[in-house]
Coordinates of C-alpha atoms in Angstrom, one line a residue:
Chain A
X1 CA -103.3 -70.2 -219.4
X2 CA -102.2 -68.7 -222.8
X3 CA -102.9 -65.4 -223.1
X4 CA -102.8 -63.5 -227.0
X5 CA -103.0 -59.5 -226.4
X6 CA -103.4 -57.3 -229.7
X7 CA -100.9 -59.3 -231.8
X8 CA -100.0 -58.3 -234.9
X9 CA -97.8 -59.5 -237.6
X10 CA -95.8 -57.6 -240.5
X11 CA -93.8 -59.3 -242.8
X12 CA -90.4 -57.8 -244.2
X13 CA -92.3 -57.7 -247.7
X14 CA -94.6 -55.2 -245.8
X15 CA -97.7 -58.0 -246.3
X16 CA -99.6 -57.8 -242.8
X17 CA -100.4 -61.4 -242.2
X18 CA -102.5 -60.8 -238.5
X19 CA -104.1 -57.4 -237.5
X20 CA -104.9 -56.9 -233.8
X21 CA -105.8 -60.5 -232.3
X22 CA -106.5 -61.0 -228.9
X23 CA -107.2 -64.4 -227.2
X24 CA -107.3 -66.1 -223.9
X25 CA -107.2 -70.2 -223.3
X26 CA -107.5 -71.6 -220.2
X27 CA -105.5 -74.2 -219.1
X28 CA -106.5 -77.7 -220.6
X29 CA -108.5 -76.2 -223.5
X30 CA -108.7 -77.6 -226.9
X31 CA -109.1 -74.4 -229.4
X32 CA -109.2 -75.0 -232.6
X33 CA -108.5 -71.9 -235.2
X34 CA -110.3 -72.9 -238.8
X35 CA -110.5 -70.5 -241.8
X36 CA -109.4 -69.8 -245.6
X37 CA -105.8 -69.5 -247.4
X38 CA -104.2 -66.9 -246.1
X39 CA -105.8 -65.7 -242.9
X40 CA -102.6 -66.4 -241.1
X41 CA -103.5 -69.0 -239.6
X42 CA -99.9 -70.6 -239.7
X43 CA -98.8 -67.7 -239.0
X44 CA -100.4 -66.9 -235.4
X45 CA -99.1 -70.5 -234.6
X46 CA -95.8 -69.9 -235.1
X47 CA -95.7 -66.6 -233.4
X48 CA -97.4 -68.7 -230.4
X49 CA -94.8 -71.2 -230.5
X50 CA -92.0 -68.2 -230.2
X51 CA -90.2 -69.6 -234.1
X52 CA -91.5 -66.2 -235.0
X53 CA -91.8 -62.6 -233.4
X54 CA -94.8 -61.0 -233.3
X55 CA -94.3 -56.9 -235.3
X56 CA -96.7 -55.5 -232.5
X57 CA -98.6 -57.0 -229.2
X58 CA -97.2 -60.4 -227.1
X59 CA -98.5 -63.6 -226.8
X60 CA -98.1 -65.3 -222.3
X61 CA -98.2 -68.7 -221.4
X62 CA -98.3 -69.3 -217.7
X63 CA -97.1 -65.5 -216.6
X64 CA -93.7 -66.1 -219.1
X65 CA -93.8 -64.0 -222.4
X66 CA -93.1 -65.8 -225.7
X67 CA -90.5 -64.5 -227.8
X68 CA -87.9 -67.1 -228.8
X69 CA -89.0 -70.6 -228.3
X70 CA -89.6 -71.6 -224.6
X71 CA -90.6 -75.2 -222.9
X72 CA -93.6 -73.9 -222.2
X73 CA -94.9 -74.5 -225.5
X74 CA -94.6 -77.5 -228.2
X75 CA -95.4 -77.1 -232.1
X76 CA -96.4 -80.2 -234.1
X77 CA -96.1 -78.9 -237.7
X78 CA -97.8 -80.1 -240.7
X79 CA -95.2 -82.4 -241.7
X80 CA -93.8 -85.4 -239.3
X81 CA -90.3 -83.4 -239.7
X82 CA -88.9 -86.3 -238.0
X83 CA -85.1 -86.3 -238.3
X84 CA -84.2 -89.2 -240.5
X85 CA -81.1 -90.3 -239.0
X86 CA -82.5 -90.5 -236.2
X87 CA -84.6 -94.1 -235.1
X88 CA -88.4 -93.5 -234.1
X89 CA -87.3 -94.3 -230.2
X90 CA -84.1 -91.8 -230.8
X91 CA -86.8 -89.0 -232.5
X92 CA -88.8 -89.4 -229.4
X93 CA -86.5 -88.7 -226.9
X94 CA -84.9 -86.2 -229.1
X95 CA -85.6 -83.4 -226.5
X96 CA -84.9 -85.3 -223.6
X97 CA -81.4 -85.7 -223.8
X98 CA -81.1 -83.8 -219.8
X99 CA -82.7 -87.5 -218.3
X100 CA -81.0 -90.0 -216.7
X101 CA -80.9 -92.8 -219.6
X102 CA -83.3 -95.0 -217.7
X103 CA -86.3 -92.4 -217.3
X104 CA -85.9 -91.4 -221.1
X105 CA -86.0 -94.8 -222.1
X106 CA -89.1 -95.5 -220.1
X107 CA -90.8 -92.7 -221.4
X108 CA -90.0 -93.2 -224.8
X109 CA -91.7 -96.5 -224.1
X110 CA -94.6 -95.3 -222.7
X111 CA -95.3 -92.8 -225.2
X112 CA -94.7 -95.6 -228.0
X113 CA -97.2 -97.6 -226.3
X114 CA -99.7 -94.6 -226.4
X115 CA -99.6 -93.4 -229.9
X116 CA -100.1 -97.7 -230.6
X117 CA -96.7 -98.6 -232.0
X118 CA -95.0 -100.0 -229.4
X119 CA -92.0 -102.4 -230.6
X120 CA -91.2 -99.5 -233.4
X121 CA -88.6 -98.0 -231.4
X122 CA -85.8 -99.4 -233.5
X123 CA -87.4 -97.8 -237.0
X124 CA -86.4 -95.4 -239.0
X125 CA -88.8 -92.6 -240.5
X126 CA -88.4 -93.9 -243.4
X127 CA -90.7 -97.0 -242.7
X128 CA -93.6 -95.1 -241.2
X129 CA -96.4 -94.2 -243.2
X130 CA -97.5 -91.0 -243.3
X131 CA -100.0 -91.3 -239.9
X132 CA -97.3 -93.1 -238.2
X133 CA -94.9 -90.4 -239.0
X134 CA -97.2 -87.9 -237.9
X135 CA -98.1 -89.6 -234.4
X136 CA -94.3 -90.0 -233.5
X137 CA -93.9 -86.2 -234.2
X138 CA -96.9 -85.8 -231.7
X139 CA -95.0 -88.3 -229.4
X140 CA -92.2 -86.6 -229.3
X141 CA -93.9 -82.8 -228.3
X142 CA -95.8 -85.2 -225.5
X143 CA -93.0 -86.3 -224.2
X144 CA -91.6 -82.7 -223.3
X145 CA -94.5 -82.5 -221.3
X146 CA -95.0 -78.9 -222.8
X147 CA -97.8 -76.6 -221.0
X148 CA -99.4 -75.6 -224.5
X149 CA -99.4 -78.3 -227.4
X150 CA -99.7 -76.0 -231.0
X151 CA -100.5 -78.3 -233.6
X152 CA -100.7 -77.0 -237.4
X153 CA -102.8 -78.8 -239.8
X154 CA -101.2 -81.9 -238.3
X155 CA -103.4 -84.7 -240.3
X156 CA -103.9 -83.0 -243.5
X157 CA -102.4 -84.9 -245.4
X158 CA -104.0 -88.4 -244.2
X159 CA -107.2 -89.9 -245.8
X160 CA -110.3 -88.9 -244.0
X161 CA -111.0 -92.5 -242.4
X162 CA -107.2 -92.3 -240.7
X163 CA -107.7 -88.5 -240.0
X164 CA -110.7 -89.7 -237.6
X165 CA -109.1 -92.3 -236.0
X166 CA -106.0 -90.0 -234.9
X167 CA -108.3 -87.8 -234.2
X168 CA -109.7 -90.3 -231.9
X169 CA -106.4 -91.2 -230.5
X170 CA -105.0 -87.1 -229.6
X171 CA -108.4 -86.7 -227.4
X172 CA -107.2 -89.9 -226.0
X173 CA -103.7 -88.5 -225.3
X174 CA -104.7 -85.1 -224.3
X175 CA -107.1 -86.5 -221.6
X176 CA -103.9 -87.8 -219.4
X177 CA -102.0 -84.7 -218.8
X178 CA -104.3 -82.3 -220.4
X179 CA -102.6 -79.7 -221.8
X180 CA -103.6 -76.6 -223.5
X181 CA -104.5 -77.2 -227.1
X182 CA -104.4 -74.7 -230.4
X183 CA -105.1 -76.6 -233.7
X184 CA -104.8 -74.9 -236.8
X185 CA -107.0 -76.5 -239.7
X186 CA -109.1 -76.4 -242.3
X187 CA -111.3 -79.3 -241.3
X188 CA -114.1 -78.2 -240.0
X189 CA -115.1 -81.4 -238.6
X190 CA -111.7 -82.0 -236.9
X191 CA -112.5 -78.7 -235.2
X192 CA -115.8 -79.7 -234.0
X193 CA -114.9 -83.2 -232.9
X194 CA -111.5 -81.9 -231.1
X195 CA -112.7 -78.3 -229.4
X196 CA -114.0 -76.9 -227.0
X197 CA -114.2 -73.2 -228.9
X198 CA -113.6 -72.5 -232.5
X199 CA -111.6 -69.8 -233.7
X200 CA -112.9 -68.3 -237.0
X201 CA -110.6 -66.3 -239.2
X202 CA -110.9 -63.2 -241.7
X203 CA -108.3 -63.1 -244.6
X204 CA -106.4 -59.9 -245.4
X205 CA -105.1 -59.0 -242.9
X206 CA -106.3 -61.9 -240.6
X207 CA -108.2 -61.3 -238.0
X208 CA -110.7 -63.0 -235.7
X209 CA -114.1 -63.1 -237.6
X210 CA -115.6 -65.1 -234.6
X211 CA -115.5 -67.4 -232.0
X212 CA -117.9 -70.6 -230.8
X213 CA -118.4 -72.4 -228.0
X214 CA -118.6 -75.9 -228.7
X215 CA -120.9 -77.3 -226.1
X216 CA -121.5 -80.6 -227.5
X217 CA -121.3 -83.8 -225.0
X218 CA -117.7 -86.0 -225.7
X219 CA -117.5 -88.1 -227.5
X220 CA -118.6 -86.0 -230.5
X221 CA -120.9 -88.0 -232.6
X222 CA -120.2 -86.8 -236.2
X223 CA -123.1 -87.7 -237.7
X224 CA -125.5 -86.0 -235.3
X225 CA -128.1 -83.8 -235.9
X226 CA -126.5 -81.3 -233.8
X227 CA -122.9 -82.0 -235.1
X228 CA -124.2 -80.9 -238.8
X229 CA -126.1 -77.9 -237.3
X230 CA -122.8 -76.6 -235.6
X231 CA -121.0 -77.3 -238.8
X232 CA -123.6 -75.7 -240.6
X233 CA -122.9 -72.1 -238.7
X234 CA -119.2 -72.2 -238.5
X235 CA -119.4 -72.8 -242.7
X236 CA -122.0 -69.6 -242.6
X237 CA -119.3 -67.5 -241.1
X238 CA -116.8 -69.1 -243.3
X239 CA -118.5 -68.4 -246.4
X240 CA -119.0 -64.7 -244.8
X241 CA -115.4 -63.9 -244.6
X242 CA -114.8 -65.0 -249.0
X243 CA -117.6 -62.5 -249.1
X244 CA -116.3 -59.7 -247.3
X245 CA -112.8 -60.3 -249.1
X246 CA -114.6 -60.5 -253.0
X247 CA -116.6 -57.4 -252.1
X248 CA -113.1 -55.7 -250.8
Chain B
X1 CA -68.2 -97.7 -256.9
X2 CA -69.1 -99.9 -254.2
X3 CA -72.6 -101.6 -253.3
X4 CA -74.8 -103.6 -255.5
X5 CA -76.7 -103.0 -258.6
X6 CA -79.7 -101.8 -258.9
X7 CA -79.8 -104.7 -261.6
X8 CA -78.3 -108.2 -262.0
X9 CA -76.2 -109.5 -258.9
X10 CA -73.4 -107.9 -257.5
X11 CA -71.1 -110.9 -259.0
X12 CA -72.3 -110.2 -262.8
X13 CA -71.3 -106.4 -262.3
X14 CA -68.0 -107.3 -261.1
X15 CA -66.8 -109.3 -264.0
X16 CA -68.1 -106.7 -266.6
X17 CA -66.0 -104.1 -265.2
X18 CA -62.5 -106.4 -265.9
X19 CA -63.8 -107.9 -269.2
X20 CA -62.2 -104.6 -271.2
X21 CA -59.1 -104.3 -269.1
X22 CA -58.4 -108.0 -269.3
X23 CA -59.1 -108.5 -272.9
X24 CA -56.4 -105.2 -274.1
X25 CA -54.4 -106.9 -271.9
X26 CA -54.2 -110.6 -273.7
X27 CA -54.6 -108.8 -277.0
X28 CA -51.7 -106.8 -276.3
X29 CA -49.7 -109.6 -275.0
X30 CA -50.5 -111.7 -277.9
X31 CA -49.5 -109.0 -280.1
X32 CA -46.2 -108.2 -279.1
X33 CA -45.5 -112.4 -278.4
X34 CA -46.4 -112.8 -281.8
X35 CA -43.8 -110.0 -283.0
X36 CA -46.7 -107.7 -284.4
X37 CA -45.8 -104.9 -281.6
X38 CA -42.6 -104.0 -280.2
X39 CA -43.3 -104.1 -276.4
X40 CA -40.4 -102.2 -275.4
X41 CA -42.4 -98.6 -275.0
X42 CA -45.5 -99.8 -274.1
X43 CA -44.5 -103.5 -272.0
X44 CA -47.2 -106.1 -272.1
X45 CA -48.9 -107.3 -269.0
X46 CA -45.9 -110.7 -268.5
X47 CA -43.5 -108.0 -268.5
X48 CA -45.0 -105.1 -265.7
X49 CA -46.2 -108.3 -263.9
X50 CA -42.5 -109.7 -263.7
X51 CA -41.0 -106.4 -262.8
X52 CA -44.0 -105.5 -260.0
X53 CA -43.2 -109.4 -258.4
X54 CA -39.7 -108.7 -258.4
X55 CA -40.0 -105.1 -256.5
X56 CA -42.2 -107.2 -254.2
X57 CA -39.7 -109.8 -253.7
X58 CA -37.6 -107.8 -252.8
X59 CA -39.5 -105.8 -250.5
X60 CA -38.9 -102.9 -251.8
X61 CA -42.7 -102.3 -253.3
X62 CA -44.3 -102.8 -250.0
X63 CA -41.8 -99.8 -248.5
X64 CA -42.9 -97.6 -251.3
X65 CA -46.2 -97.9 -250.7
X66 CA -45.7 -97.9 -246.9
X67 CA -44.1 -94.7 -247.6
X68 CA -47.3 -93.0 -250.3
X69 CA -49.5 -94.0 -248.1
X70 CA -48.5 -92.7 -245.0
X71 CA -48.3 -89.5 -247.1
X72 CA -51.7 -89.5 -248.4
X73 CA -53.0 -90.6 -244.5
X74 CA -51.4 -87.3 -242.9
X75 CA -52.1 -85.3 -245.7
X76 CA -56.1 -86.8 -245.9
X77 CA -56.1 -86.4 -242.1
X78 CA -54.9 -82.7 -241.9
X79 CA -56.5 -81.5 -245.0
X80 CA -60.3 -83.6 -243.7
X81 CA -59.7 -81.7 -240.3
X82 CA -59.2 -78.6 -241.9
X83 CA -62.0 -78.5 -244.3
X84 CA -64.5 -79.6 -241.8
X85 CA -63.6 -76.9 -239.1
X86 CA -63.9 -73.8 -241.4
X87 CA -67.1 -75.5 -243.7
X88 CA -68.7 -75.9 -240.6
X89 CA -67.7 -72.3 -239.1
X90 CA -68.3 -70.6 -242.9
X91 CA -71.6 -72.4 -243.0
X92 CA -72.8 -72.2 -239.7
X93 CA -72.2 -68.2 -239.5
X94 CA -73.0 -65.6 -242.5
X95 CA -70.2 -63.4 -240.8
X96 CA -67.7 -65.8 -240.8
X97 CA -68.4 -67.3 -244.3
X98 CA -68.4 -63.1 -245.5
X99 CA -65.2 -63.1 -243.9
X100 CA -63.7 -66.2 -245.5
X101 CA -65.1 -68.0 -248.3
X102 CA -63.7 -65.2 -250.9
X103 CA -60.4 -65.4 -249.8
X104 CA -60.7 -69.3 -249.7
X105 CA -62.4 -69.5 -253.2
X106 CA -59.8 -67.1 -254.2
X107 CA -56.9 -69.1 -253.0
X108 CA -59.2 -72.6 -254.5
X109 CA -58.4 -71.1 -258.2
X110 CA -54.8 -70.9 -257.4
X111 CA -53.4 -74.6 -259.6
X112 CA -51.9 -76.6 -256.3
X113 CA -49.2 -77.3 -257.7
X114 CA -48.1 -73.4 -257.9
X115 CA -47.2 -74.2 -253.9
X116 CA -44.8 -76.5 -254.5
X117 CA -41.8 -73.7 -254.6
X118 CA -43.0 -72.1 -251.4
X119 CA -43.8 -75.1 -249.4
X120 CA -40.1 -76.3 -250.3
X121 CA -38.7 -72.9 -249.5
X122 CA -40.8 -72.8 -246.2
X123 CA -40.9 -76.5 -245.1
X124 CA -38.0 -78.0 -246.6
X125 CA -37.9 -80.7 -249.5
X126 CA -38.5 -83.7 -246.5
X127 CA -41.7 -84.7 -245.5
X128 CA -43.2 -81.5 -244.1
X129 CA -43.8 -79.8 -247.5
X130 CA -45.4 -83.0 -249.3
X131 CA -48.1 -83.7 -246.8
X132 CA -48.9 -80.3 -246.4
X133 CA -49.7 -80.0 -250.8
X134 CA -51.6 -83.6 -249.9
X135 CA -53.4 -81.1 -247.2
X136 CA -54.1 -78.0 -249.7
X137 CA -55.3 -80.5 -252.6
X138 CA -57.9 -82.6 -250.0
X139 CA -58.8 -79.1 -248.4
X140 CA -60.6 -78.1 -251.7
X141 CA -63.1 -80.3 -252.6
X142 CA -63.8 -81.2 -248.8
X143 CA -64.5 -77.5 -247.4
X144 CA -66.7 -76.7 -250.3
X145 CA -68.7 -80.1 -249.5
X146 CA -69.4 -79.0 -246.4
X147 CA -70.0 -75.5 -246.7
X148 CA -72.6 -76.3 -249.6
X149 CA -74.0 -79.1 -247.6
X150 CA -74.7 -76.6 -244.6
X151 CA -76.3 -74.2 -246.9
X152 CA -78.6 -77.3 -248.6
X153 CA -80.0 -78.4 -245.1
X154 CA -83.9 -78.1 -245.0
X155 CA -84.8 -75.0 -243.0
X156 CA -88.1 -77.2 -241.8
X157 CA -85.3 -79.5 -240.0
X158 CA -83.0 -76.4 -238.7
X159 CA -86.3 -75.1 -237.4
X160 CA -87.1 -78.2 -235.6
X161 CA -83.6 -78.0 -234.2
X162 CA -85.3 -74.1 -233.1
X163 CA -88.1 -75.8 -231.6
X164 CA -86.1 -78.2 -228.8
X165 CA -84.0 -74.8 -228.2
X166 CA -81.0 -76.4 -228.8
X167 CA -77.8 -74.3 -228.2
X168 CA -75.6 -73.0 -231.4
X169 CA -72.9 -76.4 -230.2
X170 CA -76.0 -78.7 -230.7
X171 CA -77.6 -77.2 -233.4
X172 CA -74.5 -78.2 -235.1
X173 CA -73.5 -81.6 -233.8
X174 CA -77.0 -83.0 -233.4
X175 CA -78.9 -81.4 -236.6
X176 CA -76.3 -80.0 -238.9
X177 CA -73.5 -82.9 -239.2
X178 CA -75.9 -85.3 -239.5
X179 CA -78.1 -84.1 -241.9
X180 CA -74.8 -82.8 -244.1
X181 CA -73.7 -86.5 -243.6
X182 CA -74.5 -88.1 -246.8
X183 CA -72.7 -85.4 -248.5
X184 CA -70.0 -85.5 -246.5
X185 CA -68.8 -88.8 -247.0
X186 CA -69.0 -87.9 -250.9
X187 CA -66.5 -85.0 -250.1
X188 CA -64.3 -87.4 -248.4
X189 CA -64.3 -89.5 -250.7
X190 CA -63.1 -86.8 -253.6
X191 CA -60.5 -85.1 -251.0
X192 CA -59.5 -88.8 -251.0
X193 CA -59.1 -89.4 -254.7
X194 CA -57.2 -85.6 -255.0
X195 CA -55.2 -87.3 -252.3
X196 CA -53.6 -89.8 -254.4
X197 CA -53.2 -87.1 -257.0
X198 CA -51.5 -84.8 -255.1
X199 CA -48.7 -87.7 -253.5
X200 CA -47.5 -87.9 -257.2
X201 CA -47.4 -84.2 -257.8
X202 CA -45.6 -84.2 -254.0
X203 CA -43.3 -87.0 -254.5
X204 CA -42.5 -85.5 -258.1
X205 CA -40.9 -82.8 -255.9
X206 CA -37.5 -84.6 -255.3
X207 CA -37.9 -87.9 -253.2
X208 CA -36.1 -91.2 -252.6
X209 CA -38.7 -93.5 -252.1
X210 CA -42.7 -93.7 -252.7
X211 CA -44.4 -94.7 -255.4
X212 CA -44.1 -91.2 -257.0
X213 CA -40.5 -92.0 -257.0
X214 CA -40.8 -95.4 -258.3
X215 CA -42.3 -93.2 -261.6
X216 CA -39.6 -90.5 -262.1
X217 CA -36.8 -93.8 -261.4
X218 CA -38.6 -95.4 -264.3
X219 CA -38.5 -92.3 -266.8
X220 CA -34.6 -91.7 -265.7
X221 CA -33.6 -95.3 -266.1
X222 CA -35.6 -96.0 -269.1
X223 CA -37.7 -98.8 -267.3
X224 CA -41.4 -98.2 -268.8
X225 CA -42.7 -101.7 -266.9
X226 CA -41.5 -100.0 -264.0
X227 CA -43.7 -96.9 -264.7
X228 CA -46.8 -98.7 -265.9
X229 CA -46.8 -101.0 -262.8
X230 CA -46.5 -98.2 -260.4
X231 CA -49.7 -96.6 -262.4
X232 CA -51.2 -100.2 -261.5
X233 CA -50.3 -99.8 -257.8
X234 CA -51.9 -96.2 -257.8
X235 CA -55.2 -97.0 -259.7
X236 CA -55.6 -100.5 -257.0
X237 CA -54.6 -98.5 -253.9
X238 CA -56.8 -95.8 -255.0
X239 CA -59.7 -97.7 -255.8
X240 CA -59.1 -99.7 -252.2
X241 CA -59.0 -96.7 -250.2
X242 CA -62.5 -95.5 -251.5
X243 CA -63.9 -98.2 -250.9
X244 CA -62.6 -98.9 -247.3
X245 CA -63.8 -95.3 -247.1
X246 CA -67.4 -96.8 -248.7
X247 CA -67.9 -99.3 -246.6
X248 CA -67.1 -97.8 -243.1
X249 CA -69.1 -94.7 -243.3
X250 CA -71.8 -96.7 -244.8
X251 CA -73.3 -97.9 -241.5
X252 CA -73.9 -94.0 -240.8
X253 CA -76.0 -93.9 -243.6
X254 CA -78.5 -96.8 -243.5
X255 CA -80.9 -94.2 -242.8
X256 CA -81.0 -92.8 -245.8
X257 CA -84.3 -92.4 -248.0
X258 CA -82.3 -93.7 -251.3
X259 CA -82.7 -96.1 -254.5
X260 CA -80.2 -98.5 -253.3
X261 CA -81.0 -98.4 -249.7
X262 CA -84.8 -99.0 -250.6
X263 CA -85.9 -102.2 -249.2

């Protein structure tokens, strides 16, 4: 379980980024956080993922607090980041260097074989595409077998055709170990295909404008009636948050 | 430089590079046959050719460059060593680059050569005192290299680094050395070519043997073939060293995201 009690988040430039959010994910959810530019969005991910401290409040995963990275918790960040010296099998086990050789190869393997480019092992980044990038970097938190997978914008900068498909293909891997989920995007659609609540966010300072239970049967059909009608709230509350910030 | 063109084959680029060289050569040559030029200052190619064949015939060229470049090799070695410890430390830790990279850039602006008295008065005039201004010269380029290389490195990679926890010891060895590598191996490669510098300046110094020597010998005893085909020695050993230096680091780099590694 991740629990978020009454976080906040000051930068040194005295720019509040999150005011006062409180949130708590069972194990094995998928949340996904959606809202405008600056809402901190990015921001409450990395103060989940312990890269960043949070000014007031504390974020728990599984009864251990979160202040400096832990192995708890996996970020996938917006970029692949992979490290380019590195093959796409030696990326993968990157974190795994503590495992006997045979057991790190094997699930390097296996999570190759998952993410559908087995027999890439011997790449390097710099012959993936972007999605291929971006699904070894998912690989590679998988394989840490992290409690709480944070992923930030992690397809935005795929075409929307791909974006589905590994969108597809995360349900696909979260469904064998099931691990807690927090997506950050701005894809509303991603959020309602991938969640099982929706996070909406206020801009200046951020804060939690609301939250929705996705109740819709999997696999999400995006072209439903009832797909567009959820859609159609979620950009209601959306479009509520610009207004509160042009009336401010 | 080493590697293929990005146009024409590699054998075209290689026989443009020796068309000027060779052509002042026979120019020369024909000039000072033909009487136009006296060749007694500046020797034409026959002449440096016959001197450099008879050094090697006698064996005593391959001692003088047994001798340089066992001197450039310790000094490289020491000075590389060096440079890499504290660009790594100054770069790794903003206390430790406070506490030396003034000093060091103070003692950087300091000409190398100003040494020379005090590394004879410390180390003597043998061998201790010429490796060691090798040293100071390939420290230079090599610790800055590094230390500007560590600054360069992309936080986004440092913080994945962050993200797998890794200890200060891996941060370094698994995120930091390789992502400074490219640069690196440039640094080397200039600490290398200072290298060859500094054995001159070092073997100007007062020795008996080297190709430094061979230099001053051919100034004292009026022998300007001499002089020129120890230059000739220099300029081939040089460019040989930097490219052995090329070609072995360049399997460490195929990784690289670059124009002549594109394929």
């Amino acid at each position: 379980m991740l629990e978020v009690t009454a976080l906040s988040k000051t930068y040194g430039n005295g720019t509040q980024a999150l005011d006062n959010i409180s949130l708590r994910i069972e194990a094995g959810e998928i949340v996904a956080v959606v809202g405008g530019s600056g809402c901190g969005k990015s921001t409450l991910l990395r103060l989940l993922s312990g890269l960043d401290r949070p000014t007031k409040g504390h974020v728990e995963v599984d009864g251990a607090t979160i202040d400096a990275p832990h192995p708890f918790v996996f970020l996938v960040f917006q970029e692949p980041r992979l490290l380019p010296w590195l093959t796409v099998a030696g990326n993968i086990a990157f974190g795994l260097s503590d495992l006997p050789k045979a057991e790190r190869e094997a699930r390097v393997e296996d999570a190759l074989k998952q993410i559908g480019l087995a027999g890439y092992g011997n790449r390097w980044p710099k012959e993936l595409s972007g999605g291929q990038g971006q699904r070894v970097a998912i690989a590679r938190a998988l394989v840490q077998r992290p409690h709480v997978l944070l992923l930030d914008e992690p397809f935005s900068a795929l075409d929307a055709f791909l974006r589905a498909e590994l969108q597809d293909q995360l349900l696909d891997l979260w469904a064998q170990t099931r691990p807690t989920m927090v997506l950050v995007t701005h894809d509303i659609e991603e959020a309602i295909v991938l969640a099982s609540r929706i996070v909406v966010m206020r801009p200046q300072p951020g804060r939690i404008a609301q939250v929705f239970d996705i109740g819709l049967p999997r696999p999400r059909d995006r072209i439903s009636h009832e797909f567009e009608e959820t859609k159609r709230q979620i950009l209601l509350t959306l479009r509520s948050t610009f207004a509160r910030r042009d009336a401010a | 430089m080493s590697g293929p063109s990005t146009n024409g084959s590699w054998i075209s680029a290689w026989w443009v590079g020796l068309v000027l060289p060779v052509a002042i050569g026979i120019l020369w040559e024909l000039a000072v046959a033909g009487g136009y030029a006296n060749g007694r200052l500046v020797p034409p190619p026959t002449k440096i050719f016959e001197v450099l064949s008879e050094l090697a015939a006698s064996g005593e060229l391959w001692r003088h460059i047994a001798v340089t470049s066992w001197r450039v090799a310790a000094g490289f070695l020491l000075g590389t060593l060096a440079a890499t410890l504290i660009g790594a430390l100054a770069g790794y830790s903003t206390l430790t680059r406070q506490l030396l990279d003034p000093s060091l850039q103070g003692l950087r602006a300091v000409p190398s050569i100003a040494w020379v008295p005090l590394f004879i008065l410390w180390l003597g005039i043998f061998e201790a005192s010429k490796v060691t201004l090798i040293a100071v010269g390939v420290f230079f380029p090599i610790y800055l290299g590094v230390l500007g290389a560590i600054l360069a490195v992309d936080r986004k990679i440092v913080e994945v680094g962050r993200m797998f926890r890794l200890s200060s010891i891996d941060l370094v060895r698994r995120v930091l050395l390789p992502a400074i590598l490219p640069a690196y191996v440039l640094a080397l490669r200039g600490g290398l070519g200072l290298g060859w510098m500094f054995v001159v300046a070092a073997e100007f110094m007062g020795a008996s043997e080297g190709l430094g020597y061979l230099l001053v010998d051919g100034q004292q005893v009026g022998k300007p073939a001499q002089i020129v085909a120890a230059i000739l020695v220099f300029a081939v050993l040089g460019k040989l060293s930097d490219s052995l230096l090329a070609r072995v680091t360049a399997p460490f780099l195929r990784w690289q995201d670059t124009q002549t590694n594109a394929n």
